Coordinates of C-alpha atoms and ligand atoms in Angstrom, one line a residue:
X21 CA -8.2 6.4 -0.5
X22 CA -9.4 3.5 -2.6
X23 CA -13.1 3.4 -3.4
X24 CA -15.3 0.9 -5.2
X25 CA -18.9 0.9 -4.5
X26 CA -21.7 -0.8 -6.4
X27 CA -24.2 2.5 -7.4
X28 CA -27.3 1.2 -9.2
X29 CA -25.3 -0.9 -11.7
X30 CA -22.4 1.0 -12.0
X31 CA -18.8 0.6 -10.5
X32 CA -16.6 3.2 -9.6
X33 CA -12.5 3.0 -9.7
X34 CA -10.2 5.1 -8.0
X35 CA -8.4 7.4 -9.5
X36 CA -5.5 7.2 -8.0
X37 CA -2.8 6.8 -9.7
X38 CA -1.3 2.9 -9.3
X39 CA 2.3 4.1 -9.6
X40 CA 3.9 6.7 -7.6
X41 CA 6.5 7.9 -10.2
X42 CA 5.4 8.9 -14.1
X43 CA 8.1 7.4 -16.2
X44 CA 10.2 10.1 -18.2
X45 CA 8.7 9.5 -21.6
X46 CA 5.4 11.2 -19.8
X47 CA 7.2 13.8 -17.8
X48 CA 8.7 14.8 -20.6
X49 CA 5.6 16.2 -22.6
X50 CA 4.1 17.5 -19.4
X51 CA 4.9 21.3 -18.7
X52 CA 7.6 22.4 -16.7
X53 CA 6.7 21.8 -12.9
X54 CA 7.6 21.7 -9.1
X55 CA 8.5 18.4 -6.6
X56 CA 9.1 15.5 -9.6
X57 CA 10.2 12.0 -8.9
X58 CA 11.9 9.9 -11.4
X59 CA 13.5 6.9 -11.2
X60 CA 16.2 5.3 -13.2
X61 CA 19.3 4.7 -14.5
X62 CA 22.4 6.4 -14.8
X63 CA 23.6 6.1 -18.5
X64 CA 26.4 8.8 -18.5
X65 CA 27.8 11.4 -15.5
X66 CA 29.4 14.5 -16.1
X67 CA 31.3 16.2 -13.0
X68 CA 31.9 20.1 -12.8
X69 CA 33.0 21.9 -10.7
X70 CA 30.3 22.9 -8.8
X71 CA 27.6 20.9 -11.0
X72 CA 27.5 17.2 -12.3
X73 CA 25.4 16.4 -15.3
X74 CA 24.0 13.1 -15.1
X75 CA 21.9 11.7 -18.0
X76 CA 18.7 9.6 -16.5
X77 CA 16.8 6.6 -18.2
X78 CA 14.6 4.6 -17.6
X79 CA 13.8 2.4 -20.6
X80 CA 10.1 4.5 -21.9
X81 CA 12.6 7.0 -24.2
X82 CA 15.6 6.8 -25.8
X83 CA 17.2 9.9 -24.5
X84 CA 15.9 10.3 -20.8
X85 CA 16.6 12.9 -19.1
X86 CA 19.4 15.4 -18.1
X87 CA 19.9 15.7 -14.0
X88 CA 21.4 18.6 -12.9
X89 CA 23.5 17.8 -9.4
X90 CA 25.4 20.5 -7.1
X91 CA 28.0 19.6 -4.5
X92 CA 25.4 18.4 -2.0
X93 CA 24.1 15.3 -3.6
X94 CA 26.6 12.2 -3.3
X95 CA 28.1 12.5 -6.3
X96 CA 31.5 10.4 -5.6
X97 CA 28.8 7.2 -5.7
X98 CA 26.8 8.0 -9.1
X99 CA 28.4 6.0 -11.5
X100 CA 26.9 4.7 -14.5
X101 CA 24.3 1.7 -14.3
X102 CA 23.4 3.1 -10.7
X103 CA 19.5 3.0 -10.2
X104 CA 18.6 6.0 -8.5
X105 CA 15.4 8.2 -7.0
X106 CA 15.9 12.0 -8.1
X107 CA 13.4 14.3 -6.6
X108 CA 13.5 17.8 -8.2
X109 CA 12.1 20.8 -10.5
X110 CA 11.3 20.2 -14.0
X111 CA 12.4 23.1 -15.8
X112 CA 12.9 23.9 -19.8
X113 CA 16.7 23.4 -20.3
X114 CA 18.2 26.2 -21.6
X115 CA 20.4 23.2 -23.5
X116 CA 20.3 22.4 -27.2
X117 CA 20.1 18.9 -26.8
X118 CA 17.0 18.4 -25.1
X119 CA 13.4 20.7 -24.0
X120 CA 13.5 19.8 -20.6
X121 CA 16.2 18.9 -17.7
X122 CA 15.6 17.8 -14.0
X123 CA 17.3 20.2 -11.0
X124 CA 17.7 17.7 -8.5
X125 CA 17.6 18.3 -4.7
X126 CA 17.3 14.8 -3.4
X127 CA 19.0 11.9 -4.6
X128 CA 18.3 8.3 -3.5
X129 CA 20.4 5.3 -4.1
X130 CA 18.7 2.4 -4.8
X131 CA 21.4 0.2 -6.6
X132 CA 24.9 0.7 -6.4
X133 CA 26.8 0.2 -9.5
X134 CA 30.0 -2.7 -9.5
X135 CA 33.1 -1.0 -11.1
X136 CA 32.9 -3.7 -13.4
X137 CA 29.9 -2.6 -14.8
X138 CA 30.7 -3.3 -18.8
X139 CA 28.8 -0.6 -20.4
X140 CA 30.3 3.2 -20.6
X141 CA 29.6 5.9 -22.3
X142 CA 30.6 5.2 -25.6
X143 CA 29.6 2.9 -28.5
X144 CA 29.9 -0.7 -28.4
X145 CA 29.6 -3.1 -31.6
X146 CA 26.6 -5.3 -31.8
X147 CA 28.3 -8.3 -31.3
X148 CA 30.0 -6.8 -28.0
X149 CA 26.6 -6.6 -26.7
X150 CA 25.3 -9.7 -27.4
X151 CA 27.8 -11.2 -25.4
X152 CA 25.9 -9.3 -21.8
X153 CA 22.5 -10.4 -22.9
X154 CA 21.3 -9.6 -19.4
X155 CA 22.5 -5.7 -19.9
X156 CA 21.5 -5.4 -23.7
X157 CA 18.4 -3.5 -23.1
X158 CA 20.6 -1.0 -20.8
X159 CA 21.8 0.8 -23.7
X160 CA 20.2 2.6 -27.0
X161 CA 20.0 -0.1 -29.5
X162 CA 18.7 -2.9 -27.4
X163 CA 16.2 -0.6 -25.3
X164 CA 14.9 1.1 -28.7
X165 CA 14.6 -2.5 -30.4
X166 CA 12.1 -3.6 -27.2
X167 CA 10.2 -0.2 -28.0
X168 CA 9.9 -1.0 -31.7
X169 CA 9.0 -4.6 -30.9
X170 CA 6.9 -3.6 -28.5
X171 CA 4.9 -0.9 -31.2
X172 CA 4.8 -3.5 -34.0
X173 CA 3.4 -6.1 -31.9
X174 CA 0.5 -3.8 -31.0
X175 CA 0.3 -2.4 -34.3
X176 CA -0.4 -6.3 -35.8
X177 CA -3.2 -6.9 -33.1
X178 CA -5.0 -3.3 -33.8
X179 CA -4.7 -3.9 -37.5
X180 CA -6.2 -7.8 -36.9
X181 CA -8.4 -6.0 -33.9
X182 CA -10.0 -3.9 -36.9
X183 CA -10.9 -6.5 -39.4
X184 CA -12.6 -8.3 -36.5
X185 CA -10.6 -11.0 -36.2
X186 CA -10.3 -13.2 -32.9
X187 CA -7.1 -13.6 -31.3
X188 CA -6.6 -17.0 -30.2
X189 CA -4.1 -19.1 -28.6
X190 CA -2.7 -22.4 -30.3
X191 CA -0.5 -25.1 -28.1
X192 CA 3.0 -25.0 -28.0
X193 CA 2.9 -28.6 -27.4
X194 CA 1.5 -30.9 -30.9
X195 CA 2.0 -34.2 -32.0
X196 CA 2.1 -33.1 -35.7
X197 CA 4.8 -31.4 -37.7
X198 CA 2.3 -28.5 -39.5
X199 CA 5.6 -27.5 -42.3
X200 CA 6.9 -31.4 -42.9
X201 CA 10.6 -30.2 -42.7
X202 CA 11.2 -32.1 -40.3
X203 CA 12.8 -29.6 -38.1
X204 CA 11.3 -30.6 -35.2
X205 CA 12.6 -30.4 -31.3
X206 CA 11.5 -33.2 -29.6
X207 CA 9.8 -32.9 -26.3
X208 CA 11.0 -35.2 -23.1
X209 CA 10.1 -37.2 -21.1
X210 CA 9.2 -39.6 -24.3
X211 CA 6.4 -41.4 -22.5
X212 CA 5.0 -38.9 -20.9
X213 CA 2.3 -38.5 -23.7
X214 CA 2.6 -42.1 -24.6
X215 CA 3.3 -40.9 -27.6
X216 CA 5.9 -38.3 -29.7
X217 CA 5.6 -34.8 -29.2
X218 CA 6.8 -32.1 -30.4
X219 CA 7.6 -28.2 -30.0
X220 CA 5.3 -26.4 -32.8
X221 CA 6.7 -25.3 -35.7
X222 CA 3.9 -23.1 -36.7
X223 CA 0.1 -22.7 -35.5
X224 CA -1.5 -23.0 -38.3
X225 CA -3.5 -26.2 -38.4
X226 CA -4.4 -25.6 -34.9
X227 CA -5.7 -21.9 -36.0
X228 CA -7.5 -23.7 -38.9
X229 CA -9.6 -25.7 -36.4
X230 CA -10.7 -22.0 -35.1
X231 CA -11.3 -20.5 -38.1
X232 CA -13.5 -22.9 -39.1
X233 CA -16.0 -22.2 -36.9
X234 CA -14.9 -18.7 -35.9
X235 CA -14.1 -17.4 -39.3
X236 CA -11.3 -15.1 -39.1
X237 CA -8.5 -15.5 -36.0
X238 CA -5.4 -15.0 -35.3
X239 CA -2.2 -16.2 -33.0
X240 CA 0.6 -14.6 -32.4
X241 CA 2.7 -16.8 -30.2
X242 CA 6.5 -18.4 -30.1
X243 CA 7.5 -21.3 -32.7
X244 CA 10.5 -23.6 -33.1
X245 CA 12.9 -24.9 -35.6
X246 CA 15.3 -27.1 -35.1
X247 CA 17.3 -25.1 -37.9
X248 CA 20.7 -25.9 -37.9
X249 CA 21.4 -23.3 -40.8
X250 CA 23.5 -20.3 -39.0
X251 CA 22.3 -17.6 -40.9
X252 CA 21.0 -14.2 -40.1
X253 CA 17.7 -14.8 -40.5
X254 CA 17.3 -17.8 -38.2
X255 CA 16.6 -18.7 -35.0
X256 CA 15.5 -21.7 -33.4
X257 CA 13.1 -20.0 -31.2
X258 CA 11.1 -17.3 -33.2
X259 CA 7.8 -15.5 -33.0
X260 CA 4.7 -15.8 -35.8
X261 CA 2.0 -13.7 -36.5
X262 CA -0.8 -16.5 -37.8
X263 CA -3.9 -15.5 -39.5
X264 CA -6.4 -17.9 -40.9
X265 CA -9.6 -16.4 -42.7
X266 CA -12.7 -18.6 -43.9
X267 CA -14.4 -17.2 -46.4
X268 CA -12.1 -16.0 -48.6
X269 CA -12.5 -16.9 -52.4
X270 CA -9.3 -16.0 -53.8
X271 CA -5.7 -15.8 -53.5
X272 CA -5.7 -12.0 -54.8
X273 CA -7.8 -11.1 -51.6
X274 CA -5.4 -12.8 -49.1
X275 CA -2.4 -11.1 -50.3
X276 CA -4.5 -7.6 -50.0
X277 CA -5.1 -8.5 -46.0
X278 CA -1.4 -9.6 -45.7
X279 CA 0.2 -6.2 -47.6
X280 CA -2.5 -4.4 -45.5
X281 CA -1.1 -5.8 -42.1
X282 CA 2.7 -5.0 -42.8
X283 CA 1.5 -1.5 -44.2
X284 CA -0.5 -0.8 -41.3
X285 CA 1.7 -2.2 -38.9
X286 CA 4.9 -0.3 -40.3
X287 CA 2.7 3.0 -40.2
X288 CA 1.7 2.5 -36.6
X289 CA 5.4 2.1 -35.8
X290 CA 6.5 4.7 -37.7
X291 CA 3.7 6.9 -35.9
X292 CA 4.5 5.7 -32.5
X293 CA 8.4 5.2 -32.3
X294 CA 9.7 8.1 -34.3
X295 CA 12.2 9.0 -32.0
X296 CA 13.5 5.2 -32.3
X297 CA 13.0 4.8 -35.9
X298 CA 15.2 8.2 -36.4
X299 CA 17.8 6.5 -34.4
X300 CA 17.9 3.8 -36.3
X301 CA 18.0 5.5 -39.6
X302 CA 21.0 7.6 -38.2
X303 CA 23.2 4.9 -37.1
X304 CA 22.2 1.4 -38.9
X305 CA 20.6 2.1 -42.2
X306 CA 20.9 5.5 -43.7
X307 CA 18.1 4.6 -46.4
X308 CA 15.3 2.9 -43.4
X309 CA 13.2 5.8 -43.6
X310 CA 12.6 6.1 -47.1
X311 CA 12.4 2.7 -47.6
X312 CA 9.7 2.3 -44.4
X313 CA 7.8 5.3 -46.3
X314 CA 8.1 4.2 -50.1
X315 CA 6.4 0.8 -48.8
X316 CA 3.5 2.1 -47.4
X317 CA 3.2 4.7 -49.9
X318 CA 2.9 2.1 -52.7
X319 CA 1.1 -1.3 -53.1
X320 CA 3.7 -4.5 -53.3
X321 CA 4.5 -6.4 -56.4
X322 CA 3.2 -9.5 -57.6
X323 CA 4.6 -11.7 -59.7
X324 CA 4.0 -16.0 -60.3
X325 CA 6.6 -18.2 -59.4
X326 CA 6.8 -18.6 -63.1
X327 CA 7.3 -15.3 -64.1
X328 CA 9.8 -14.8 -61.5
X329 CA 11.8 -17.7 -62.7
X330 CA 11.6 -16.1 -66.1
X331 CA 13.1 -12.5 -64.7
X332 CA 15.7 -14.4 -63.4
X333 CA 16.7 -16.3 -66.3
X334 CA 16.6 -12.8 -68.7
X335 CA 18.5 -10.8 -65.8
X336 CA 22.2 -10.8 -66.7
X337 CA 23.4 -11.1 -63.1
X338 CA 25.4 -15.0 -62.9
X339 CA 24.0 -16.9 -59.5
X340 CA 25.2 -19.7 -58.1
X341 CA 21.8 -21.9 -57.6
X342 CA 19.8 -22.7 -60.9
X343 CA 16.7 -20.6 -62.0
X344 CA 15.1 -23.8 -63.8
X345 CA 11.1 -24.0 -63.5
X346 CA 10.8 -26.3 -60.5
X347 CA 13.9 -25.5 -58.6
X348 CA 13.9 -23.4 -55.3
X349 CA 14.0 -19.4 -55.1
X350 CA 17.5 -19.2 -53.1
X351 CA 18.3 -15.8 -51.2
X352 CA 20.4 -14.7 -54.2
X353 CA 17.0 -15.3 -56.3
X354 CA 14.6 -13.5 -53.7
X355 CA 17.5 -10.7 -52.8
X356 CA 17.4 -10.0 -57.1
X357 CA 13.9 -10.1 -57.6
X358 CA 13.5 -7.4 -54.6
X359 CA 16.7 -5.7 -55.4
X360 CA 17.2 -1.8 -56.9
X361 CA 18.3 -3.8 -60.0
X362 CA 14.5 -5.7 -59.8
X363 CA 11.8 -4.6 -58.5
X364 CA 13.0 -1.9 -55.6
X365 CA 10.1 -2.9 -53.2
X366 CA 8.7 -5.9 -51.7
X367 CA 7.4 -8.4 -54.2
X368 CA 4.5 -11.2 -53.4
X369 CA 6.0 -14.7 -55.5
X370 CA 3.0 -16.7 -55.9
X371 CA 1.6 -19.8 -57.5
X372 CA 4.8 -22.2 -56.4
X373 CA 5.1 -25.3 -58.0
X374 CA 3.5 -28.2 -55.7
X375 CA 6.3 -30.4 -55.1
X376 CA 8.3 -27.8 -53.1
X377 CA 5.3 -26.5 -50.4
X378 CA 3.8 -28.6 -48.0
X379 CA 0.5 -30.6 -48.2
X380 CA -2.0 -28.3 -47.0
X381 CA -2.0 -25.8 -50.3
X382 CA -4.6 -25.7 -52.3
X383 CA -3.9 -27.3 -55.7
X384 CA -4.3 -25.2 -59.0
X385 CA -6.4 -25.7 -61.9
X386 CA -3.0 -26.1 -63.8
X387 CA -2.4 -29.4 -62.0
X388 CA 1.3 -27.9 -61.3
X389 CA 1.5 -25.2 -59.0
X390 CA -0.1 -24.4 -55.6
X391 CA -2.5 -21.3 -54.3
X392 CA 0.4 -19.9 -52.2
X393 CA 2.9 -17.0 -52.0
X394 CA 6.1 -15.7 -50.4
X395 CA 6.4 -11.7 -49.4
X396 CA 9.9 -11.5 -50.3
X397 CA 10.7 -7.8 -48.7
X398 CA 14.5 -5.8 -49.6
X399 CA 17.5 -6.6 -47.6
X400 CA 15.9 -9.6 -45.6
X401 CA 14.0 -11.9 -48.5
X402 CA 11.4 -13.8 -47.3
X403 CA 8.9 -12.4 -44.4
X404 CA 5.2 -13.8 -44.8
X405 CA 4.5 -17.4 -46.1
X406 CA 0.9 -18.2 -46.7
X407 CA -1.6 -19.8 -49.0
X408 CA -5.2 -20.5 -49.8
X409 CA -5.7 -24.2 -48.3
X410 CA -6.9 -27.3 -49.5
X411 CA -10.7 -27.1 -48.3
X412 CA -11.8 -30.3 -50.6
X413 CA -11.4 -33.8 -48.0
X414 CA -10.5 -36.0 -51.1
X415 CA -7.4 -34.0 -52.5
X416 CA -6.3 -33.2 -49.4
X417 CA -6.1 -36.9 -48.4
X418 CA -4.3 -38.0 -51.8
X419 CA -2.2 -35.0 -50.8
X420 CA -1.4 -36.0 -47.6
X421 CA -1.1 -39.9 -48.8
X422 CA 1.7 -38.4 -51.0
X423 CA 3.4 -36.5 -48.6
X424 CA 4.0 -40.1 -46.9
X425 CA 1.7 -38.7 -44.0
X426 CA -0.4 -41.1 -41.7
X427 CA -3.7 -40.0 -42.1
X428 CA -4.9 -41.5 -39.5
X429 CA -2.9 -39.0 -36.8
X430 CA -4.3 -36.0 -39.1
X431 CA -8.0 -37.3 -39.3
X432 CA -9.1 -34.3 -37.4
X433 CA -7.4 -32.5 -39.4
X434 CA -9.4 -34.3 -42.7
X435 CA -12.5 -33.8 -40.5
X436 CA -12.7 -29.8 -40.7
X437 CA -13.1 -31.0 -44.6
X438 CA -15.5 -33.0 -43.6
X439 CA -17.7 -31.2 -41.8
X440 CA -19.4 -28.1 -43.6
X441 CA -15.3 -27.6 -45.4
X442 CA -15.2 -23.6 -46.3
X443 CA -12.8 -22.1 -48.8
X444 CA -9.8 -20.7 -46.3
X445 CA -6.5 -19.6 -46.4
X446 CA -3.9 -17.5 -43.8
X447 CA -0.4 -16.8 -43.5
X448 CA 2.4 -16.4 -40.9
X449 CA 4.8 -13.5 -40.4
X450 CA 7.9 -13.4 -39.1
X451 CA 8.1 -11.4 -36.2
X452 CA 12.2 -11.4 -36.3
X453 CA 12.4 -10.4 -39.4
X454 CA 9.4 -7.9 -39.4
X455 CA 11.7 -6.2 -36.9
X456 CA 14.5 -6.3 -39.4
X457 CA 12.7 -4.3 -42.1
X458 CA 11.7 -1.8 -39.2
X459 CA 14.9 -1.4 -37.6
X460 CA 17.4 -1.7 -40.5
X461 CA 18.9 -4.5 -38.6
X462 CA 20.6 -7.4 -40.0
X463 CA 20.5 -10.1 -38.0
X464 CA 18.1 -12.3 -36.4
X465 CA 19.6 -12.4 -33.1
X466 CA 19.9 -8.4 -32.4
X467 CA 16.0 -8.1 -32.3
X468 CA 15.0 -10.9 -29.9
X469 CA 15.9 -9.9 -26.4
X470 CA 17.4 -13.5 -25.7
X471 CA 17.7 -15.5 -28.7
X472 CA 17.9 -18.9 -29.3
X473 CA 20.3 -20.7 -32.4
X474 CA 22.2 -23.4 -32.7
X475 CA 24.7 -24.2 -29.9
X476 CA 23.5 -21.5 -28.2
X477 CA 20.9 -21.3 -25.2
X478 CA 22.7 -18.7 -22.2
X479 CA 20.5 -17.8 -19.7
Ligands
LIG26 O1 7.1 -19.9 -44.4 P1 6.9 -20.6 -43.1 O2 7.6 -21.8 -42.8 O3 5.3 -20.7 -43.0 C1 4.6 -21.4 -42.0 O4 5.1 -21.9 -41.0 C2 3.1 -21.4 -42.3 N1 2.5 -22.5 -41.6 C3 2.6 -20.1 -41.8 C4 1.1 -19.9 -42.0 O5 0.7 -20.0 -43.1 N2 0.3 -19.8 -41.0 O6 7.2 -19.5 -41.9 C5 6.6 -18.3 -41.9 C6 7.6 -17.2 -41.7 C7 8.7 -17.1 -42.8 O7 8.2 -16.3 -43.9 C8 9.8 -16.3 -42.0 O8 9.6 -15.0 -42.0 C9 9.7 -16.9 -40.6 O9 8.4 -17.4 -40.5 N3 10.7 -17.9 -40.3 C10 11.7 -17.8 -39.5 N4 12.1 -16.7 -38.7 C11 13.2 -16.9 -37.9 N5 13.9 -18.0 -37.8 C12 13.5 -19.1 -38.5 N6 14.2 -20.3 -38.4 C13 12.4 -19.0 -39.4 N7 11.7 -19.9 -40.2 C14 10.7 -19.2 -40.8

């Protein structure tokens, strides 16, 4: 019975438990025990003669669990993708292949299963699945992906949680376009807000507005590009990790709290989802678990743009773009620089020239390059974009003048410069390709449940 009384100042909760069934990832390191429930799916069925074998899951592991049926369940109806009840005994299996196996005496059907159901037990490609979206999450891949996403999401906001930073929440709606690319969805009605408006591409000067009175915060939220590149590391709807931090003097400290977070992140998942990580190494990158390891083990590289152009031009590999001071790192440049070949482990590029990053990074003694950096990581390229920003009201307006910006939309943006400015500086992560690097994936579109790219928006 529920019970909540007011005693002196203190409240009591029930503790009853708020879900009548434990999910199989908890049965599963519980002892051996009488009258379980579990509910799930069936992934695989294996008839007998007088037993079936019917593997169990539902979603909280990647194996689930083994039922063991006789002839007096209804067997005939438990195909794979039914949902069903199993009551039973949980008893060590005397099986290889897992510790524990349920022997059912009660089945319940609560979803029958269509024959048409498109997943059976064997594998299907990647691409296969991402044409049943709605079922993607039914099968190992896509359910351990949610896990991981799930773990590495959690892992950002403990690491963040740590250094006392404040989550907070930036609009998805914004008249200004934060990265000036121009890659912009535009939101209808037109006149609704008298005025254009946009989807955000990043939250970043909306977190600077927070950080300038909250010091450190962070928001981690979804963004949009209008990117009509179809590559495999972009998406038109993708999640960011933002962190803005006042207070910092240098751009050597920001990239020690950014190579912290991916550390600390990729340890938590590593700690949390081995069962999924294993997977992952076993079937879609033989090398991920070394590779997850090495880069936790050992602090990144960091180079200059300028020393990085000058790797490239002494490397003896031919690329297609050119690696003249002032021109842009292309894929082939970042893939080299983080390459076996290179460097073998991520690499921070910093100190770009100014004419190729936006307005808002802080200028360099030199006259010629900017306080930024990329966190170009192997396999994917780039994953973290940040920089220290411009804190000092008249640069930043030249800036902005130059940029061919009206500073009159953006005057509360010159205001925070205004009004007790601070040396500040933040960066955005990835999230898509963050899951990249922890899954071995390599494309975009595997590790978002229901992504979003150019001519394409099912569901
Ligand atoms: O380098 P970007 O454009 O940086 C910003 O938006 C900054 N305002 C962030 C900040 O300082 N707060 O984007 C950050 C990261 C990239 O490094 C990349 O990992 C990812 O976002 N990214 C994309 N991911 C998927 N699809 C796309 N179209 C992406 N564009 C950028």
């Amino acid at each position: 019975m529920f019970r909540c009384s007011l005693q002196g100042h203190r409240r009591l909760y029930s503790t009853k438990p708020l879900f009548p069934t434990k999910t199989i990832r908890t049965l599963l390191s519980e002892k051996p025990q009488p009258n379980v429930t579990i509910r799930g799916w069936i992934r695989s069925v294996r008839q007998q003669k007088q037993l079936s074998f019917a593997t169990i899951n539902d979603g909280s592991t990647l194996k689930g669990i083994q039922a063991i049926l006789n002839d007096d369940q209804p067997i005939h109806k438990l195909s794979t993708g039914t949902c069903v009840e199993l009551q039973g005994i949980l008893a060590t299996s005397p099986g290889k292949e897992q510790s524990m196996e349920l022997q059912v005496n009660k089945v319940k059907i609560l979803g029958e299963c269509d024959s048409t159901y498109p997943l059976q037990k064997k594998r299907h490609t990647l691409e296969f699945m991402r044409t049943i979206n709605h079922l993607r999450s039914r099968a190992n891949t896509g359910s351990a992906v949610l896990r991981i996403r799930h773990a590495a999401s959690e892992g950002l906001q403990k690491f963040f949680a740590n250094q006392e930073f404040i989550q907070v929440n930036t609009p998805l709606l914004t008249s200004s376009d934060c990265e000036g690319g121009g890659e912009v969805f535009s939101v209808a009605p037109s006149d609704f807000f008298k005025k254009p408006v946009y989807l955000t591409v990043s939250g970043q000067l909306h977190a600077e507005i927070m950080a300038t009175s909250m010091g450190r915060v962070y928001t981690f939220g979804p963004v949009f590009r209008a990117e009509e590149s179809m590559t495999s590391r972009h998406l038109a709807e993708f999640w960011m990790a933002e962190a803005e931090m006042t207070f910092i003097d240098s751009l050597d400290q920001l990239l020690d709290v950014t190579e912290a977070s991916i550390q600390q992140t990729t340890q938590h998942v590593m700690t949390t989802c081995q069962e999924d990580v294993a997977f992952f190494n076993q079937w879609i990158d033989k090398h991920l678990l070394d590779k997850l390891q090495k880069s936790v083990d050992k602090p990144f590289v960091r180079m200059t743009y300028t020393e990085a152009i000058d790797i490239l031009q002494r490397s003896k590999k031919k690329f297609d773009f050119p690696t003249t001071w002032g021109s842009s790192l292309q894929s082939e440049h970042e893939r080299y620089l983080v390459s076996d070949d290179c460097c073998g482990r991520p690499v921070f590029v910093t100190d770009y020239p100014k004419e190729l990053k936006p307005f808002y990074m802080r200028d360099n003694l030199d006259g010629k390059t900017v306080g930024c950096f990329d966190l170009l990581i192997p396999g994917i390229g780039e994953l973290v974009g940040g920089s220290m920003r411009e804190e000092r009201y008249d640069v930043l307006q030249y800036k902005m003048e130059m940029a061919n910006m009206n500073c009159e939309d953006y005057q509360w943006y010159l205001d925070l410069r205004k009004y007790g400015s601070a040396p500040h500086g933040g960066y955005g992560i990835g999230f898509e390709r963050l899951m990249l690097w922890l899954t071995g994936l390599d494309n975009v579109r595997e590790v978002v449940p229901i992504p979003r790219w150019v001519g394409h928006c099912k569901y």
